[in-house]
PDB file of C-alpha atoms in Angstrom:
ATOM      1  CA  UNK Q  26      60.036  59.651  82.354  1.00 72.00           C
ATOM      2  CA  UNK Q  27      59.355  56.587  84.342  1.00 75.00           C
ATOM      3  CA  UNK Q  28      59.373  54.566  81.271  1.00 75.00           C
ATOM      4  CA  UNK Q  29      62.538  56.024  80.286  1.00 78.00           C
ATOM      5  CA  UNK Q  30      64.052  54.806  83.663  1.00 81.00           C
ATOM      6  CA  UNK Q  31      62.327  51.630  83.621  1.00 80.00           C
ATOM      7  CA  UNK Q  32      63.437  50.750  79.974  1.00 79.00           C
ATOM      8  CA  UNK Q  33      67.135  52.094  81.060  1.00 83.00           C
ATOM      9  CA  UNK Q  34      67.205  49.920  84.151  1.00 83.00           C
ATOM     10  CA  UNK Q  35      65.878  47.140  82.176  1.00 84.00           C
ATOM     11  CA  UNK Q  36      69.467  47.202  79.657  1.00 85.00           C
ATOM     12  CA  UNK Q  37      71.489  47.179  82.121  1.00 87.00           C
ATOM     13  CA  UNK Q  38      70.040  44.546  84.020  1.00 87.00           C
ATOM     14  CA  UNK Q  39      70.495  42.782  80.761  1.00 84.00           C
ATOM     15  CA  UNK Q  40      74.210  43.912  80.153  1.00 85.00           C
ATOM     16  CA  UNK Q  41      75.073  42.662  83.543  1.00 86.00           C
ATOM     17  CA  UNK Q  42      73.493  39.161  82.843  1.00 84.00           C
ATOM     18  CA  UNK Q  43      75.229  38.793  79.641  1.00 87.00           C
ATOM     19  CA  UNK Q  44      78.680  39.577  81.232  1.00 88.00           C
ATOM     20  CA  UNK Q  45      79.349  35.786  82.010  1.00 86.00           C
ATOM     21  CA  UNK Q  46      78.057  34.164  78.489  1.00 86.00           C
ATOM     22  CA  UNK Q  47      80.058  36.990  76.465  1.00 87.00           C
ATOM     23  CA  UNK Q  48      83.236  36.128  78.444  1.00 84.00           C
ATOM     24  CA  UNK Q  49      83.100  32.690  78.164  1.00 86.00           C
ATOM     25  CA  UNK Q  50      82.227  32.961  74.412  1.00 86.00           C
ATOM     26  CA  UNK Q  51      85.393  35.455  74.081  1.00 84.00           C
ATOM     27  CA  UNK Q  52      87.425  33.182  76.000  1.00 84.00           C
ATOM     28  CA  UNK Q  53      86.706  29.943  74.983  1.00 84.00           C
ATOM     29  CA  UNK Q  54      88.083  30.922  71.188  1.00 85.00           C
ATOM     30  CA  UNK Q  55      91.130  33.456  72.414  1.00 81.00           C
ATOM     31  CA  UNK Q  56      94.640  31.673  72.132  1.00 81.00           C
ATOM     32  CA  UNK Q  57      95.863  30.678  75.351  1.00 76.00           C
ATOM     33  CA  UNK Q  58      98.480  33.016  76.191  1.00 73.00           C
ATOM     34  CA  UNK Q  59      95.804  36.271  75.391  1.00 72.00           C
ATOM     35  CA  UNK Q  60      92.866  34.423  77.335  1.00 68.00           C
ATOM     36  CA  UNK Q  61      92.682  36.386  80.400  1.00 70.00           C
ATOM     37  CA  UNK Q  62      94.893  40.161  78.792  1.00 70.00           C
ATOM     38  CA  UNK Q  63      93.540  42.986  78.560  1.00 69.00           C
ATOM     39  CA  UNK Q  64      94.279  43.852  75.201  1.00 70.00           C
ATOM     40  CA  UNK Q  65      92.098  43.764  72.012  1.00 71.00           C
ATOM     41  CA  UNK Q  66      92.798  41.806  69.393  1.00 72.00           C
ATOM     42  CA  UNK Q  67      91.447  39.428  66.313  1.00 74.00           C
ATOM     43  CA  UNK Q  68      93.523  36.509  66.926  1.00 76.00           C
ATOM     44  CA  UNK Q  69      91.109  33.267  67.281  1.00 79.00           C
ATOM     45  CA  UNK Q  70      91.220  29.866  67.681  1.00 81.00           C
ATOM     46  CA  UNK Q  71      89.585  26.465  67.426  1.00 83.00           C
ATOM     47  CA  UNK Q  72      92.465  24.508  69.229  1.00 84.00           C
ATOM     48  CA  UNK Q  73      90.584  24.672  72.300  1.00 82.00           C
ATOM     49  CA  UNK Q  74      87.532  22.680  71.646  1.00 86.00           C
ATOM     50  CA  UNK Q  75      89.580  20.012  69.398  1.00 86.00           C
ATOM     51  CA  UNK Q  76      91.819  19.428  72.663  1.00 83.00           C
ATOM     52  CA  UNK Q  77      89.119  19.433  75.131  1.00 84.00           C
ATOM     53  CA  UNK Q  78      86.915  16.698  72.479  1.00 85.00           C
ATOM     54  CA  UNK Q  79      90.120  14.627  72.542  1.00 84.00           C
ATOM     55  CA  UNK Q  80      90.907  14.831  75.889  1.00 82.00           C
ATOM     56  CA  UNK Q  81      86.953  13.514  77.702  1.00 82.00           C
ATOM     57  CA  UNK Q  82      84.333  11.253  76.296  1.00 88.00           C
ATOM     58  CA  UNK Q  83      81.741  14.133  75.679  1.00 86.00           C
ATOM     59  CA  UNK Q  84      80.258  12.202  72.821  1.00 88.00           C
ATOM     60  CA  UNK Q  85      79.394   9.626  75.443  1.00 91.00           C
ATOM     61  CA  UNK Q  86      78.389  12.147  77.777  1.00 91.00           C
ATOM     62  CA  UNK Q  87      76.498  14.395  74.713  1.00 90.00           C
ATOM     63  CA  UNK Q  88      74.322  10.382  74.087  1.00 93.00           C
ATOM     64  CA  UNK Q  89      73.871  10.209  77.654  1.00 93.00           C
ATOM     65  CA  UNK Q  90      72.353  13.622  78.087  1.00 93.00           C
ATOM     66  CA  UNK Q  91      70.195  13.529  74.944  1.00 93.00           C
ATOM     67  CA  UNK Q  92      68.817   9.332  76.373  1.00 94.00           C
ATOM     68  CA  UNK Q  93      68.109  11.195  79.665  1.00 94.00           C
ATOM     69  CA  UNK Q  94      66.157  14.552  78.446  1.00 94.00           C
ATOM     70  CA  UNK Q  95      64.098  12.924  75.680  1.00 94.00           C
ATOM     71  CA  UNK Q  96      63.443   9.678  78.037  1.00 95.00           C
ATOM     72  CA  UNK Q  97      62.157  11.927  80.296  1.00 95.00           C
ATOM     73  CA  UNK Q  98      60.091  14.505  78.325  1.00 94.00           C
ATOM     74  CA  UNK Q  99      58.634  11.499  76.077  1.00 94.00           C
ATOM     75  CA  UNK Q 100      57.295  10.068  79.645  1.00 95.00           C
ATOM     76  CA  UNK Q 101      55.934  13.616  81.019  1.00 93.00           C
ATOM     77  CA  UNK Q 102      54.450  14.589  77.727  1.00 93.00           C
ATOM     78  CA  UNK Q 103      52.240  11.242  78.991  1.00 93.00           C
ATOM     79  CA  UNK Q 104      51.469  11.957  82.308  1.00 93.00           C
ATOM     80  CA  UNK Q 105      51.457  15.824  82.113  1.00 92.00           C
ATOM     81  CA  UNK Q 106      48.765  15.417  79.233  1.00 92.00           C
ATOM     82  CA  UNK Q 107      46.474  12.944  80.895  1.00 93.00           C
ATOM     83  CA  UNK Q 108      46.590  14.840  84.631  1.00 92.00           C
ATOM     84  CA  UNK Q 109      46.531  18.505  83.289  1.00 92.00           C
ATOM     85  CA  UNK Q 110      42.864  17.066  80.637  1.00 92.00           C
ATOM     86  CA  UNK Q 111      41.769  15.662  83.748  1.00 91.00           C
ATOM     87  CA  UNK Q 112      42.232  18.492  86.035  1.00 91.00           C
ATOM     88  CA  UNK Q 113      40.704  20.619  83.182  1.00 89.00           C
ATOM     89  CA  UNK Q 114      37.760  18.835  82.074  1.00 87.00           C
ATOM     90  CA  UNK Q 115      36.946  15.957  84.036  1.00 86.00           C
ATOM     91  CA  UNK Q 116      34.249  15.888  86.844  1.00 87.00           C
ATOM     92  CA  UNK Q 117      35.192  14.375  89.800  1.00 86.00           C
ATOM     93  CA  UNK Q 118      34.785  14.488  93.948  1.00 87.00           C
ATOM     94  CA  UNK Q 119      37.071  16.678  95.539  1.00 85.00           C
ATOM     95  CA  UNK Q 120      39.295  18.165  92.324  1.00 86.00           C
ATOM     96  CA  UNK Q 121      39.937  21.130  93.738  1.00 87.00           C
ATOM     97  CA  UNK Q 122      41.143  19.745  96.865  1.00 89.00           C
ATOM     98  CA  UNK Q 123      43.407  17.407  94.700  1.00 88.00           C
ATOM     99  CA  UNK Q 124      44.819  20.018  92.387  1.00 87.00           C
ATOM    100  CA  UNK Q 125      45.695  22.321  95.339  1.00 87.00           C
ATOM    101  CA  UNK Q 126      47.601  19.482  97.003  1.00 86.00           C
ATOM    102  CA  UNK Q 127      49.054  18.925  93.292  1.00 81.00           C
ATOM    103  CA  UNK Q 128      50.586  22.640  93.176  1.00 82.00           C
ATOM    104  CA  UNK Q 129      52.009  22.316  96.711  1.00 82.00           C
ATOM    105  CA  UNK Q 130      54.681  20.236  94.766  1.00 79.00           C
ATOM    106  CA  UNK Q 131      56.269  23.090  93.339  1.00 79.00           C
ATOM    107  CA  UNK Q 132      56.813  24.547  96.738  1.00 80.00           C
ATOM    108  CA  UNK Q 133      58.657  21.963  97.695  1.00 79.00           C
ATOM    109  CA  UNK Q 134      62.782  21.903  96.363  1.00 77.00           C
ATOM    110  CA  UNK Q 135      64.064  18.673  94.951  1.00 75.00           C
ATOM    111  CA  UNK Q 136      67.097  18.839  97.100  1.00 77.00           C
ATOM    112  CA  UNK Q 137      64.973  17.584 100.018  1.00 82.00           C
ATOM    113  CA  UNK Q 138      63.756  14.178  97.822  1.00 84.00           C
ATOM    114  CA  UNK Q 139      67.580  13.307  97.524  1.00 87.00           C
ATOM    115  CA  UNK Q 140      67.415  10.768 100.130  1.00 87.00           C
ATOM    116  CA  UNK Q 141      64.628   9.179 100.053  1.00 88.00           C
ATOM    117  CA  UNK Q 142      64.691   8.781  96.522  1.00 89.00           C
ATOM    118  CA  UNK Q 143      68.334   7.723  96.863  1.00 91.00           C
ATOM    119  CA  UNK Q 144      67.200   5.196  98.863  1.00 92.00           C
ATOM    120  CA  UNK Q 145      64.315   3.709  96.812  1.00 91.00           C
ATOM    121  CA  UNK Q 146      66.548   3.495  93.986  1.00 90.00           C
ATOM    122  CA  UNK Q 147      69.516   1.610  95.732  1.00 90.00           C
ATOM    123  CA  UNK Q 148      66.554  -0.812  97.104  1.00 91.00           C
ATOM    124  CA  UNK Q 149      65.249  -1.029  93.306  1.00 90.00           C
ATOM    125  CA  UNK Q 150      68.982  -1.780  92.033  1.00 89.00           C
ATOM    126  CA  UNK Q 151      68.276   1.183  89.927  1.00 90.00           C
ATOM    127  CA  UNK Q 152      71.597   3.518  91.247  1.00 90.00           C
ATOM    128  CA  UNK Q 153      74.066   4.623  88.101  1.00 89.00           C
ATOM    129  CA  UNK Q 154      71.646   4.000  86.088  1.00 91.00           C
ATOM    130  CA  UNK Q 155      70.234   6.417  83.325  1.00 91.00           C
ATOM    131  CA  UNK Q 156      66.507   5.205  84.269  1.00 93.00           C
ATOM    132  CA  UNK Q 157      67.677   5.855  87.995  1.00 91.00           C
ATOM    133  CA  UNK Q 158      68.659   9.792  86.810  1.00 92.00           C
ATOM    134  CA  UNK Q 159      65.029   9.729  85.141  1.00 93.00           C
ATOM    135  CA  UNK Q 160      62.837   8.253  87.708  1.00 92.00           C
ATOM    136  CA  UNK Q 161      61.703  11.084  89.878  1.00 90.00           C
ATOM    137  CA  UNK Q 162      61.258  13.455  86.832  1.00 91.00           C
ATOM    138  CA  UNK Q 163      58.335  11.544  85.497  1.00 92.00           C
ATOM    139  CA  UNK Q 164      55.816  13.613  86.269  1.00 88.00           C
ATOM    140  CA  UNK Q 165      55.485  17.274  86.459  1.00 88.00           C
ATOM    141  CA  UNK Q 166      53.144  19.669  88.477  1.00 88.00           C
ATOM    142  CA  UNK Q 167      54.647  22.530  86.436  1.00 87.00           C
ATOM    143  CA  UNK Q 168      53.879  20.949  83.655  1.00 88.00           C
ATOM    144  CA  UNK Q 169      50.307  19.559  85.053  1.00 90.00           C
ATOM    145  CA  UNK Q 170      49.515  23.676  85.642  1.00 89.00           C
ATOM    146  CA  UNK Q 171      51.076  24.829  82.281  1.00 86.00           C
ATOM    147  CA  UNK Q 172      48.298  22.528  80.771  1.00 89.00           C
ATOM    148  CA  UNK Q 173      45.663  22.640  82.406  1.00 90.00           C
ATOM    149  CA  UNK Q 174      45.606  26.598  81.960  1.00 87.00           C
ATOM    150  CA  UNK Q 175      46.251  25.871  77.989  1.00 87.00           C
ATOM    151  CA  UNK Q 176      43.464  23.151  77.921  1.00 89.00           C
ATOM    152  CA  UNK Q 177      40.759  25.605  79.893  1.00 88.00           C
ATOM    153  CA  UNK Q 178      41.213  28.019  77.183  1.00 87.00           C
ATOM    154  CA  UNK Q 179      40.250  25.871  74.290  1.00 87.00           C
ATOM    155  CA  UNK Q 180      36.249  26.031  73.705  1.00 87.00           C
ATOM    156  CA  UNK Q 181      34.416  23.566  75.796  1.00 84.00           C
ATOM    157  CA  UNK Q 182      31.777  23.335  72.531  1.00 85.00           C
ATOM    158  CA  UNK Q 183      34.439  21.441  70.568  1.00 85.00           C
ATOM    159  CA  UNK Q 184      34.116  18.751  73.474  1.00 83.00           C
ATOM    160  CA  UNK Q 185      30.453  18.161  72.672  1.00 84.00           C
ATOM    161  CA  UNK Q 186      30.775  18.618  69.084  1.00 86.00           C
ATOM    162  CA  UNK Q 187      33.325  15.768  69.546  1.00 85.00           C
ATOM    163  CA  UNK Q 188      31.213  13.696  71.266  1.00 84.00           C
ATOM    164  CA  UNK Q 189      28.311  13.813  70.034  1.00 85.00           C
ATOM    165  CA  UNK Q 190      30.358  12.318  66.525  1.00 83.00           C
ATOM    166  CA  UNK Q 191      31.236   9.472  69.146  1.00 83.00           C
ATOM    167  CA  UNK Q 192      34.542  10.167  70.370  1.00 84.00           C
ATOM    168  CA  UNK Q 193      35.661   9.027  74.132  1.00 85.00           C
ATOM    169  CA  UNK Q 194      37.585  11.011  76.338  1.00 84.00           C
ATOM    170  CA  UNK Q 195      41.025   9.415  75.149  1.00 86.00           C
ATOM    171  CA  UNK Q 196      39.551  10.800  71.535  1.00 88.00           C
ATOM    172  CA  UNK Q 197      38.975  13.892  72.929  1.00 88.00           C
ATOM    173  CA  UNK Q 198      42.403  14.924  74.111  1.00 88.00           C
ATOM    174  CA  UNK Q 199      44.333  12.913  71.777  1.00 89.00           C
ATOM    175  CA  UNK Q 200      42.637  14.414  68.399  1.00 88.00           C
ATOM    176  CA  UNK Q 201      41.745  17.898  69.900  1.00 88.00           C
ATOM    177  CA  UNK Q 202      43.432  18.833  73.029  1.00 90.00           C
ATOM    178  CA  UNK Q 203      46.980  17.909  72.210  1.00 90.00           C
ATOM    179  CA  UNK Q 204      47.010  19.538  68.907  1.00 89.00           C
ATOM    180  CA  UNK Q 205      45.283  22.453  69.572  1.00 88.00           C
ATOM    181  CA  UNK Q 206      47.700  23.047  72.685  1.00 86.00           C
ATOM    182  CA  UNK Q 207      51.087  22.904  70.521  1.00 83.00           C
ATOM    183  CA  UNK Q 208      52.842  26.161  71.938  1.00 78.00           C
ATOM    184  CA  UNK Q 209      52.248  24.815  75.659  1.00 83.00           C
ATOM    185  CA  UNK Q 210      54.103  21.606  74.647  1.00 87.00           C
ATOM    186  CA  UNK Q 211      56.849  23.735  72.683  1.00 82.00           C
ATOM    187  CA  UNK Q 212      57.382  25.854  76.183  1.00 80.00           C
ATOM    188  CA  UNK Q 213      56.815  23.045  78.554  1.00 86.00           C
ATOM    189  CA  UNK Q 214      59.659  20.965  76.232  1.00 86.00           C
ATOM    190  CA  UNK Q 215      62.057  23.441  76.645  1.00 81.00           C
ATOM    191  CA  UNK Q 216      61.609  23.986  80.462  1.00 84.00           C
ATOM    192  CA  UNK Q 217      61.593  20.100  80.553  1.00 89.00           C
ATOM    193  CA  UNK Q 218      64.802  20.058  77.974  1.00 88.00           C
ATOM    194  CA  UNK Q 219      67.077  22.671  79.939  1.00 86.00           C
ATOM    195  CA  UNK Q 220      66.035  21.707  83.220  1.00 89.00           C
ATOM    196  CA  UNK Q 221      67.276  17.684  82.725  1.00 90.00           C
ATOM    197  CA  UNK Q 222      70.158  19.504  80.735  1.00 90.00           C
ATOM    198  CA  UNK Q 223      71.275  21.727  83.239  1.00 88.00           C
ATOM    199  CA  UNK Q 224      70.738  19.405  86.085  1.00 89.00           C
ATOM    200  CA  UNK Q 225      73.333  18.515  87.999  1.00 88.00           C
ATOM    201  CA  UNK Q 226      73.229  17.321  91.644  1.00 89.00           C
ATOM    202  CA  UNK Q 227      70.900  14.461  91.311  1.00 91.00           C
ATOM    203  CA  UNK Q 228      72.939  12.842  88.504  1.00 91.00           C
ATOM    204  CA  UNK Q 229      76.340  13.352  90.670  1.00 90.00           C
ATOM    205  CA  UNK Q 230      75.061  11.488  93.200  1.00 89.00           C
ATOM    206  CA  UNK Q 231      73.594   8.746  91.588  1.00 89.00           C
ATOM    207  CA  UNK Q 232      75.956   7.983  88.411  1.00 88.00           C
ATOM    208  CA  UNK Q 233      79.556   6.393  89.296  1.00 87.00           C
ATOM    209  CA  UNK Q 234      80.521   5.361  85.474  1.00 88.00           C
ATOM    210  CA  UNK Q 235      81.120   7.382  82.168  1.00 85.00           C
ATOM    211  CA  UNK Q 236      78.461   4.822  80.631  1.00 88.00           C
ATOM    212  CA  UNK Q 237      75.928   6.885  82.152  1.00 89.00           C
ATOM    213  CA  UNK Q 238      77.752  10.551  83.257  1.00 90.00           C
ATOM    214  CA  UNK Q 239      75.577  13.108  81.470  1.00 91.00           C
ATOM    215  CA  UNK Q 240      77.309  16.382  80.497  1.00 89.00           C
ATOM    216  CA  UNK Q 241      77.376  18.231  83.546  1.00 88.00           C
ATOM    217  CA  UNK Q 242      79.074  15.862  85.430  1.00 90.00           C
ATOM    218  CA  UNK Q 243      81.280  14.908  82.894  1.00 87.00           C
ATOM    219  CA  UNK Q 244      81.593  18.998  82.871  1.00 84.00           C
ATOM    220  CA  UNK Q 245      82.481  19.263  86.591  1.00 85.00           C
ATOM    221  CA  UNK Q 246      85.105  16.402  86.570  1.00 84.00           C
ATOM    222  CA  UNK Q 247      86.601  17.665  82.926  1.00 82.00           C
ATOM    223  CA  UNK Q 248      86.976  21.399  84.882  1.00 78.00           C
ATOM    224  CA  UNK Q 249      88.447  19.845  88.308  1.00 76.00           C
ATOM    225  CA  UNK Q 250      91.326  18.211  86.396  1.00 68.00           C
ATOM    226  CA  UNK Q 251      92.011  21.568  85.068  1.00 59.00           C
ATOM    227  CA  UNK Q 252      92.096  23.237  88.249  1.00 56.00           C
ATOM    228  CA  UNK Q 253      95.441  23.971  89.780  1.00 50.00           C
ATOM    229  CA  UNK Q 254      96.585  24.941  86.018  1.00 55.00           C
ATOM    230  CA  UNK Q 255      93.685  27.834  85.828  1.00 61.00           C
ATOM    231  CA  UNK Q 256      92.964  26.819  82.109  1.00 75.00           C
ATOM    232  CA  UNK Q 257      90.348  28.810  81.456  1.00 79.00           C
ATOM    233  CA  UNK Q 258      90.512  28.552  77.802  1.00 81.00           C
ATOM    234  CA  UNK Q 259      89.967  24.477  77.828  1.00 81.00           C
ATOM    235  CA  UNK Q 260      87.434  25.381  80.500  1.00 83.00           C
ATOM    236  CA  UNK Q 261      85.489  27.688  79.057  1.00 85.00           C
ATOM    237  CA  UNK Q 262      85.470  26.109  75.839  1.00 85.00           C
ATOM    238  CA  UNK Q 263      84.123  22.562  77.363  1.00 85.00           C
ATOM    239  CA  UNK Q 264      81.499  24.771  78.541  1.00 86.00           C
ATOM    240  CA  UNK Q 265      80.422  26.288  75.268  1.00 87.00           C
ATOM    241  CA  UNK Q 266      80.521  22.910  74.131  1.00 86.00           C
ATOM    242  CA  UNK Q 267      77.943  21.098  77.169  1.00 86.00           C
ATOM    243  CA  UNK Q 268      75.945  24.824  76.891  1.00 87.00           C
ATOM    244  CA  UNK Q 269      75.429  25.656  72.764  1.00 87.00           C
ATOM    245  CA  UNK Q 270      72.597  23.357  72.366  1.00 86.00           C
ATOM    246  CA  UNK Q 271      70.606  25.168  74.785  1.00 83.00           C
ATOM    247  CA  UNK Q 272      71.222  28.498  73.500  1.00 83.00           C
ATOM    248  CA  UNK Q 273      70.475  27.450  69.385  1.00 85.00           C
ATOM    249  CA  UNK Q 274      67.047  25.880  70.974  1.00 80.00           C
ATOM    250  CA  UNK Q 275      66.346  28.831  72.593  1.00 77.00           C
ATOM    251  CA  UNK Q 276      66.869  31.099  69.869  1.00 80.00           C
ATOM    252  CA  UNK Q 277      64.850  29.401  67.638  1.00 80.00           C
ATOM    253  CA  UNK Q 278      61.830  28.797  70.309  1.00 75.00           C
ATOM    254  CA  UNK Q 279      61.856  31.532  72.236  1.00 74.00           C
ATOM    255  CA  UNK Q 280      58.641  33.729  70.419  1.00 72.00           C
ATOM    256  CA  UNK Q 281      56.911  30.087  71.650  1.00 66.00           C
ATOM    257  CA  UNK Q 282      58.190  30.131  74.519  1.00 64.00           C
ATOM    258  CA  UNK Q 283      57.063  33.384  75.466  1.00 67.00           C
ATOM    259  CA  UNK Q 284      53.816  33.781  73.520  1.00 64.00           C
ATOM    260  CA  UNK Q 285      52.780  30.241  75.736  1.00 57.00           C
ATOM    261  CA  UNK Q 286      53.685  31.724  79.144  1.00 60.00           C
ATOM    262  CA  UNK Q 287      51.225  34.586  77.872  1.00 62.00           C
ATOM    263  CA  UNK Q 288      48.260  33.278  76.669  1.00 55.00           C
ATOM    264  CA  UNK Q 289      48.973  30.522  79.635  1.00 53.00           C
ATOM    265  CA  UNK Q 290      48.598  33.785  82.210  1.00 52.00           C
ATOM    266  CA  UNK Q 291      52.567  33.136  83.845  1.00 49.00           C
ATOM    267  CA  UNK Q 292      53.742  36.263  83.163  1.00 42.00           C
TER     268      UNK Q 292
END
């Protein structure tokens, strides 16, 4: 009975969190005098996304967006990789004290490193820039954890096996640990990937120009102009348009996704 209720509380939990993406996916392709009736009917339309492509530089901002999320996963897959082997496998004095003091990042919000970073990147010259937007992302305690709990699961006998054929350390994690550990990279990407995509109060603050708005920016500026008109059909459909990537890659990804959070013990 319980797992009745459980299962039945569980759908409709669901059905309320889909109630905002299936609007703004009905919206977004209704014609503009039936976007906000009542009354059911087939008549579609693309006109909305063709008018809202035409009328802001989203291919700039779609470039931006794609410079800033791959900039910055390219640099964590370094650092993430290199902190999370040595946190895993590496002997040193006081790890445990280090890693602890490592986690306590994630306690902390990035809201309250807006100013100080703000201010080390105005000192750097570094403000509207897309390395500016990508700066504080470069490394990752999530991501540090995520690994390190994927890298303590692989056998520690393929270490010595390695070695003892003459491989270093960098051999070690670059020809066993990285490739054995592809799921955590998959689910770690597309945390990384929707995070920087979604992100939006860091890159308001610090971007002035279209030459380096990302999408949700441009987004919020695109929607403002459309404001005191209550389009919501131009709205929603710049929204489908700054949001579809996400949801293909997480369609395709998301029995990685999961199965790493599992096996990672983040349930």
């Amino acid at each position: 009975m319980m797992k009745k209720i459980s299962f039945g509380f569980m759908y409709i939990l669901a059905a309320v969190w889909l109630v905002p993406l299936v609007w703004t996916v009905w919206t977004s392709f209704r014609p503009k005098r039936l976007a906000l009736s009542s009354t059911l009917s087939f008549d579609f339309t693309l006109t909305h996304f063709t008018h809202v492509w035409s009328s802001a530089p989203f291919n700039t901002y779609y470039i931006n967006t794609l410079i800033i999320v791959t900039g910055i996963f390219a640099i964590q897959f370094l650092t993430v990789s290199l902190a999370a082997f040595a946190f895993a496998r590496v002997e040193f004095w006081g790890k445990s004290v280090v890693f602890v003091l490592f986690l306590a990042q994630i306690m902390i919000p990035a809201d309250i490193l807006i100013f100080p970073n703000y201010t080390i990147l105005r000192d750097l010259s570094l403000l509207d820039t897309k390395l500016g937007i990508m700066i504080p992302y470069f490394a990752s305690a999530f991501g540090v954890f995520l690994l390190r709990q994927m890298f303590k699961t692989i056998p520690f006998e393929l270490d010595e096996a390695a070695r003892i054929e003459g491989c270093n350390l960098w051999q070690v994690l670059w020809r066993i640990y990285i490739p054995l550990s592809g799921p955590a990279f998959v689910s770690f990407g597309l945390v990384s990937v929707s995070y920087h995509w979604n992100n939006f109060l860091w890159p308001l603050i610090i971007t002035n120009s279209v030459e380096n708005r990302p999408l949700t920016v441009g987004l919020a500026i695109f929607a403002q102009s459309f404001e005191t008109g209550a389009q919501w059909s131009e709205v929603t459909a710049a929204t489908m348009i700054v949001i579809l990537p996400l949801l293909l890659g997480f369609m395709l990804f998301q029995r990685q996704f999961m199965n790493s959070f599992i096996h990672s013990g983040i349930k």
